PDB file of C-alpha atoms in Angstrom:
ATOM      1  CA  MET A  93     117.096  97.491 107.426  1.00  0.00           C
ATOM      2  CA  LYS A  94     120.113  97.275 105.106  1.00  0.00           C
ATOM      3  CA  LYS A  95     118.390  94.524 103.106  1.00  0.00           C
ATOM      4  CA  THR A  96     115.220  96.647 102.837  1.00  0.00           C
ATOM      5  CA  ILE A  97     117.211  99.652 101.591  1.00  0.00           C
ATOM      6  CA  THR A  98     119.006  97.535  98.983  1.00  0.00           C
ATOM      7  CA  ILE A  99     115.843  95.853  97.716  1.00  0.00           C
ATOM      8  CA  GLU A 100     113.800  99.067  97.630  1.00  0.00           C
ATOM      9  CA  THR A 101     116.611 100.939  95.855  1.00  0.00           C
ATOM     10  CA  ILE A 102     116.685  98.276  93.140  1.00  0.00           C
ATOM     11  CA  LEU A 103     112.876  98.311  92.850  1.00  0.00           C
ATOM     12  CA  VAL A 104     112.779 102.123  92.616  1.00  0.00           C
ATOM     13  CA  ILE A 105     115.423 102.042  89.898  1.00  0.00           C
ATOM     14  CA  ILE A 106     113.491  99.411  87.925  1.00  0.00           C
ATOM     15  CA  THR A 107     109.933 100.653  88.447  1.00  0.00           C
ATOM     16  CA  GLY A 108     110.552 104.386  88.697  1.00  0.00           C
ATOM     17  CA  VAL A 109     113.826 105.522  87.184  1.00  0.00           C
ATOM     18  CA  LEU A 110     113.984 103.148  84.211  1.00  0.00           C
ATOM     19  CA  LEU A 111     110.293 103.606  83.366  1.00  0.00           C
ATOM     20  CA  THR A 112     110.724 107.378  83.455  1.00  0.00           C
ATOM     21  CA  LEU A 113     113.792 107.194  81.205  1.00  0.00           C
ATOM     22  CA  MET A 114     111.966 104.866  78.798  1.00  0.00           C
ATOM     23  CA  ARG A 115     108.970 107.200  78.637  1.00  0.00           C
ATOM     24  CA  TYR A 116     111.271 110.147  78.019  1.00  0.00           C
ATOM     25  CA  SER A 117     113.099 108.331  75.210  1.00  0.00           C
ATOM     26  CA  GLU A 118     109.770 107.416  73.585  1.00  0.00           C
ATOM     27  CA  GLY A 119     107.965 110.735  73.757  1.00  0.00           C
ATOM     28  CA  GLY A 120     110.039 113.399  75.462  1.00  0.00           C
ATOM     29  CA  ILE A 121     108.943 115.546  78.361  1.00  0.00           C
ATOM     30  CA  ASN A 122     105.276 115.458  77.256  1.00  0.00           C
ATOM     31  CA  SER A 123     105.306 111.700  77.733  1.00  0.00           C
ATOM     32  CA  ILE A 124     106.626 112.107  81.290  1.00  0.00           C
ATOM     33  CA  ASN A 125     103.938 114.707  81.999  1.00  0.00           C
ATOM     34  CA  LYS A 126     101.267 112.251  80.838  1.00  0.00           C
ATOM     35  CA  MET A 127     102.818 109.561  83.018  1.00  0.00           C
ATOM     36  CA  ALA A 128     102.721 111.879  86.033  1.00  0.00           C
ATOM     37  CA  GLU A 129      99.081 112.749  85.331  1.00  0.00           C
ATOM     38  CA  GLY A 130      98.327 109.027  85.085  1.00  0.00           C
ATOM     39  CA  ILE A 131      99.612 108.262  88.580  1.00  0.00           C
ATOM     40  CA  GLU A 132      98.063 111.355  90.109  1.00  0.00           C
ATOM     41  CA  THR A 133      95.118 110.045  92.038  1.00  0.00           C
ATOM     42  CA  ASN A 134      92.539 111.060  94.545  1.00  0.00           C
ATOM     43  CA  PRO A 135      94.012 111.141  98.079  1.00  0.00           C
ATOM     44  CA  THR A 136      91.158 108.896  99.230  1.00  0.00           C
ATOM     45  CA  VAL A 137      92.606 106.049  97.142  1.00  0.00           C
ATOM     46  CA  ILE A 138      96.028 106.510  98.738  1.00  0.00           C
ATOM     47  CA  TYR A 139      94.461 106.609 102.223  1.00  0.00           C
ATOM     48  CA  MET A 140      92.598 103.376 101.498  1.00  0.00           C
ATOM     49  CA  LEU A 141      95.748 101.629 100.273  1.00  0.00           C
ATOM     50  CA  PHE A 142      97.625 102.908 103.327  1.00  0.00           C
ATOM     51  CA  ALA A 143      94.837 101.660 105.624  1.00  0.00           C
ATOM     52  CA  LEU A 144      94.832  98.188 104.044  1.00  0.00           C
ATOM     53  CA  LEU A 145      98.604  97.890 104.331  1.00  0.00           C
ATOM     54  CA  GLY A 146      98.307  99.063 107.942  1.00  0.00           C
ATOM     55  CA  LEU A 147      95.612  96.458 108.650  1.00  0.00           C
ATOM     56  CA  ALA A 148      97.814  93.706 107.265  1.00  0.00           C
ATOM     57  CA  ILE A 149     100.748  94.872 109.403  1.00  0.00           C
ATOM     58  CA  ILE A 150      98.615  95.156 112.559  1.00  0.00           C
ATOM     59  CA  SER A 151      97.012  91.760 111.923  1.00  0.00           C
ATOM     60  CA  ARG A 152     100.403  90.062 111.525  1.00  0.00           C
ATOM     61  CA  LEU A 153     101.743  91.783 114.643  1.00  0.00           C
ATOM     62  CA  LEU A 154      98.727  90.623 116.675  1.00  0.00           C
ATOM     63  CA  ARG A 155      99.214  87.078 115.415  1.00  0.00           C
ATOM     64  CA  LYS A 156     102.944  87.239 116.113  1.00  0.00           C
ATOM     65  CA  PHE A 157     102.676  88.587 119.668  1.00  0.00           C
ATOM     66  CA  TYR A 158      99.494  86.807 120.806  1.00  0.00           C
ATOM     67  CA  GLY A 159      99.894  83.514 119.013  1.00  0.00           C
ATOM     68  CA  ILE A 160      98.251  81.918 116.058  1.00  0.00           C
ATOM     69  CA  ASN A 161      95.085  81.008 118.015  1.00  0.00           C
ATOM     70  CA  THR A 162      94.149  84.669 118.501  1.00  0.00           C
ATOM     71  CA  TYR A 163      91.436  84.351 115.885  1.00  0.00           C
ATOM     72  CA  ASN A 164      88.541  81.949 116.110  1.00  0.00           C
ATOM     73  CA  TYR A 165      88.507  81.621 112.337  1.00  0.00           C
ATOM     74  CA  ASN A 166      92.231  81.419 111.744  1.00  0.00           C
ATOM     75  CA  ALA A 167      92.078  80.449 108.054  1.00  0.00           C
ATOM     76  CA  LYS A 168      89.561  83.200 107.291  1.00  0.00           C
ATOM     77  CA  MET A 169      91.588  85.810 109.157  1.00  0.00           C
ATOM     78  CA  GLN A 170      94.778  84.776 107.391  1.00  0.00           C
ATOM     79  CA  PHE A 171      92.945  85.114 104.058  1.00  0.00           C
ATOM     80  CA  VAL A 172      91.779  88.639 104.977  1.00  0.00           C
ATOM     81  CA  GLU A 173      95.336  89.492 106.050  1.00  0.00           C
ATOM     82  CA  GLU A 174      96.734  88.352 102.702  1.00  0.00           C
ATOM     83  CA  VAL A 175      94.111  90.314 100.763  1.00  0.00           C
ATOM     84  CA  CYS A 176      94.857  93.479 102.774  1.00  0.00           C
ATOM     85  CA  GLU A 177      98.563  93.002 102.182  1.00  0.00           C
ATOM     86  CA  GLY A 178      98.055  92.430  98.459  1.00  0.00           C
ATOM     87  CA  VAL A 179      95.997  95.571  98.026  1.00  0.00           C
ATOM     88  CA  GLY A 180      98.220  97.545 100.407  1.00  0.00           C
ATOM     89  CA  SER A 181     101.289  96.560  98.430  1.00  0.00           C
ATOM     90  CA  GLY A 182      99.836  98.700  95.643  1.00  0.00           C
ATOM     91  CA  LEU A 183     100.722 101.654  97.859  1.00  0.00           C
ATOM     92  CA  LEU A 184     104.355 100.544  97.863  1.00  0.00           C
ATOM     93  CA  GLY A 185     104.285 100.301  94.063  1.00  0.00           C
ATOM     94  CA  ILE A 186     102.884 103.816  93.757  1.00  0.00           C
ATOM     95  CA  TYR A 187     105.561 105.113  96.158  1.00  0.00           C
ATOM     96  CA  ARG A 188     108.276 103.377  94.097  1.00  0.00           C
ATOM     97  CA  LEU A 189     107.042 104.944  90.870  1.00  0.00           C
ATOM     98  CA  ILE A 190     106.609 108.445  92.332  1.00  0.00           C
ATOM     99  CA  SER A 191     109.982 108.301  94.063  1.00  0.00           C
ATOM    100  CA  GLY A 192     111.771 107.137  90.917  1.00  0.00           C
ATOM    101  CA  MET A 193     110.074 109.756  88.755  1.00  0.00           C
ATOM    102  CA  ALA A 194     110.781 112.600  91.165  1.00  0.00           C
ATOM    103  CA  ILE A 195     114.424 111.585  91.475  1.00  0.00           C
ATOM    104  CA  THR A 196     114.880 111.234  87.694  1.00  0.00           C
ATOM    105  CA  VAL A 197     112.993 114.266  86.337  1.00  0.00           C
ATOM    106  CA  PRO A 198     115.375 116.973  87.669  1.00  0.00           C
ATOM    107  CA  PHE A 199     118.308 115.231  85.984  1.00  0.00           C
ATOM    108  CA  ILE A 200     116.443 114.916  82.678  1.00  0.00           C
ATOM    109  CA  TRP A 201     115.429 118.571  82.953  1.00  0.00           C
ATOM    110  CA  TYR A 202     118.989 119.683  83.737  1.00  0.00           C
ATOM    111  CA  PHE A 203     120.652 117.718  80.940  1.00  0.00           C
ATOM    112  CA  THR A 204     118.070 118.480  78.256  1.00  0.00           C
ATOM    113  CA  ASP A 205     117.293 122.138  78.938  1.00  0.00           C
ATOM    114  CA  ARG A 206     119.996 123.761  81.052  1.00  0.00           C
ATOM    115  CA  ASP A 207     118.924 127.255  80.049  1.00  0.00           C
ATOM    116  CA  ALA A 208     115.422 126.786  81.473  1.00  0.00           C
ATOM    117  CA  PHE A 209     116.516 124.680  84.459  1.00  0.00           C
ATOM    118  CA  LEU A 210     115.564 126.284  87.756  1.00  0.00           C
ATOM    119  CA  TRP A 211     117.751 125.031  90.593  1.00  0.00           C
ATOM    120  CA  GLN A 212     115.196 125.748  93.294  1.00  0.00           C
ATOM    121  CA  LYS A 213     112.422 123.816  91.518  1.00  0.00           C
ATOM    122  CA  GLY A 214     114.748 121.015  90.442  1.00  0.00           C
ATOM    123  CA  LEU A 215     116.034 120.511  93.977  1.00  0.00           C
ATOM    124  CA  GLY A 216     112.462 120.725  95.305  1.00  0.00           C
ATOM    125  CA  ILE A 217     111.358 117.913  93.001  1.00  0.00           C
ATOM    126  CA  LEU A 218     114.431 115.873  93.988  1.00  0.00           C
ATOM    127  CA  LEU A 219     113.646 116.447  97.673  1.00  0.00           C
ATOM    128  CA  ILE A 220     110.082 115.199  97.118  1.00  0.00           C
ATOM    129  CA  GLY A 221     111.533 112.056  95.540  1.00  0.00           C
ATOM    130  CA  ILE A 222     113.845 111.515  98.507  1.00  0.00           C
ATOM    131  CA  ILE A 223     110.961 112.045 100.964  1.00  0.00           C
ATOM    132  CA  PHE A 224     108.820 109.512  99.087  1.00  0.00           C
ATOM    133  CA  PHE A 225     111.773 107.096  99.107  1.00  0.00           C
ATOM    134  CA  ALA A 226     112.162 107.527 102.886  1.00  0.00           C
ATOM    135  CA  GLY A 227     108.411 106.881 103.330  1.00  0.00           C
ATOM    136  CA  LEU A 228     108.692 103.833 101.096  1.00  0.00           C
ATOM    137  CA  LEU A 229     111.550 102.492 103.215  1.00  0.00           C
ATOM    138  CA  MET A 230     109.521 103.016 106.382  1.00  0.00           C
ATOM    139  CA  PHE A 231     106.417 101.228 105.007  1.00  0.00           C
ATOM    140  CA  SER A 232     108.460  98.410 103.503  1.00  0.00           C
ATOM    141  CA  TRP A 233     110.481  97.928 106.686  1.00  0.00           C
ATOM    142  CA  ALA A 234     107.314  97.823 108.831  1.00  0.00           C
ATOM    143  CA  ASN A 235     105.705  95.380 106.407  1.00  0.00           C
ATOM    144  CA  ASN A 236     108.761  93.098 106.430  1.00  0.00           C
ATOM    145  CA  LYS A 237     109.177  93.347 110.199  1.00  0.00           C
ATOM    146  CA  SER A 238     105.571  92.347 110.810  1.00  0.00           C
ATOM    147  CA  LYS A 239     106.134  89.255 108.637  1.00  0.00           C
ATOM    148  CA  GLY A 240     109.114  88.315 110.775  1.00  0.00           C
ATOM    149  CA  ASP A 241     111.709  88.986 108.051  1.00  0.00           C
TER     150      ASP A 241
END
């Protein structure tokens, strides 16, 4: 789990925090708002990505616990598993970006506009980022564990 936390922390910093800071330096708070609108998606898409990641995890666990000969068409099933994992990993990328943005935005808000900063809203946004990070850790850990890592 320690390895998962370290890797995911680095990935959140690179894909979430640094991207948010770069967008802010390029276009200010309006640029961050556009970025947030860009990743806002229909919940159905998130559910589908979650389901595909779940299928990949379940498939690997079945193969791990019941042996490689569980499937009659082993090569085809392994291909399907890899496709599900590839698409499902998009969910992890979205969680990394959302987590990094939600952790970074309150700090940008505080340091750029202290007079308008609302502690309750700033801490709420930060808490959302931490919750997304915890969810990311859980999904990533389950994904890694099912691979045997």
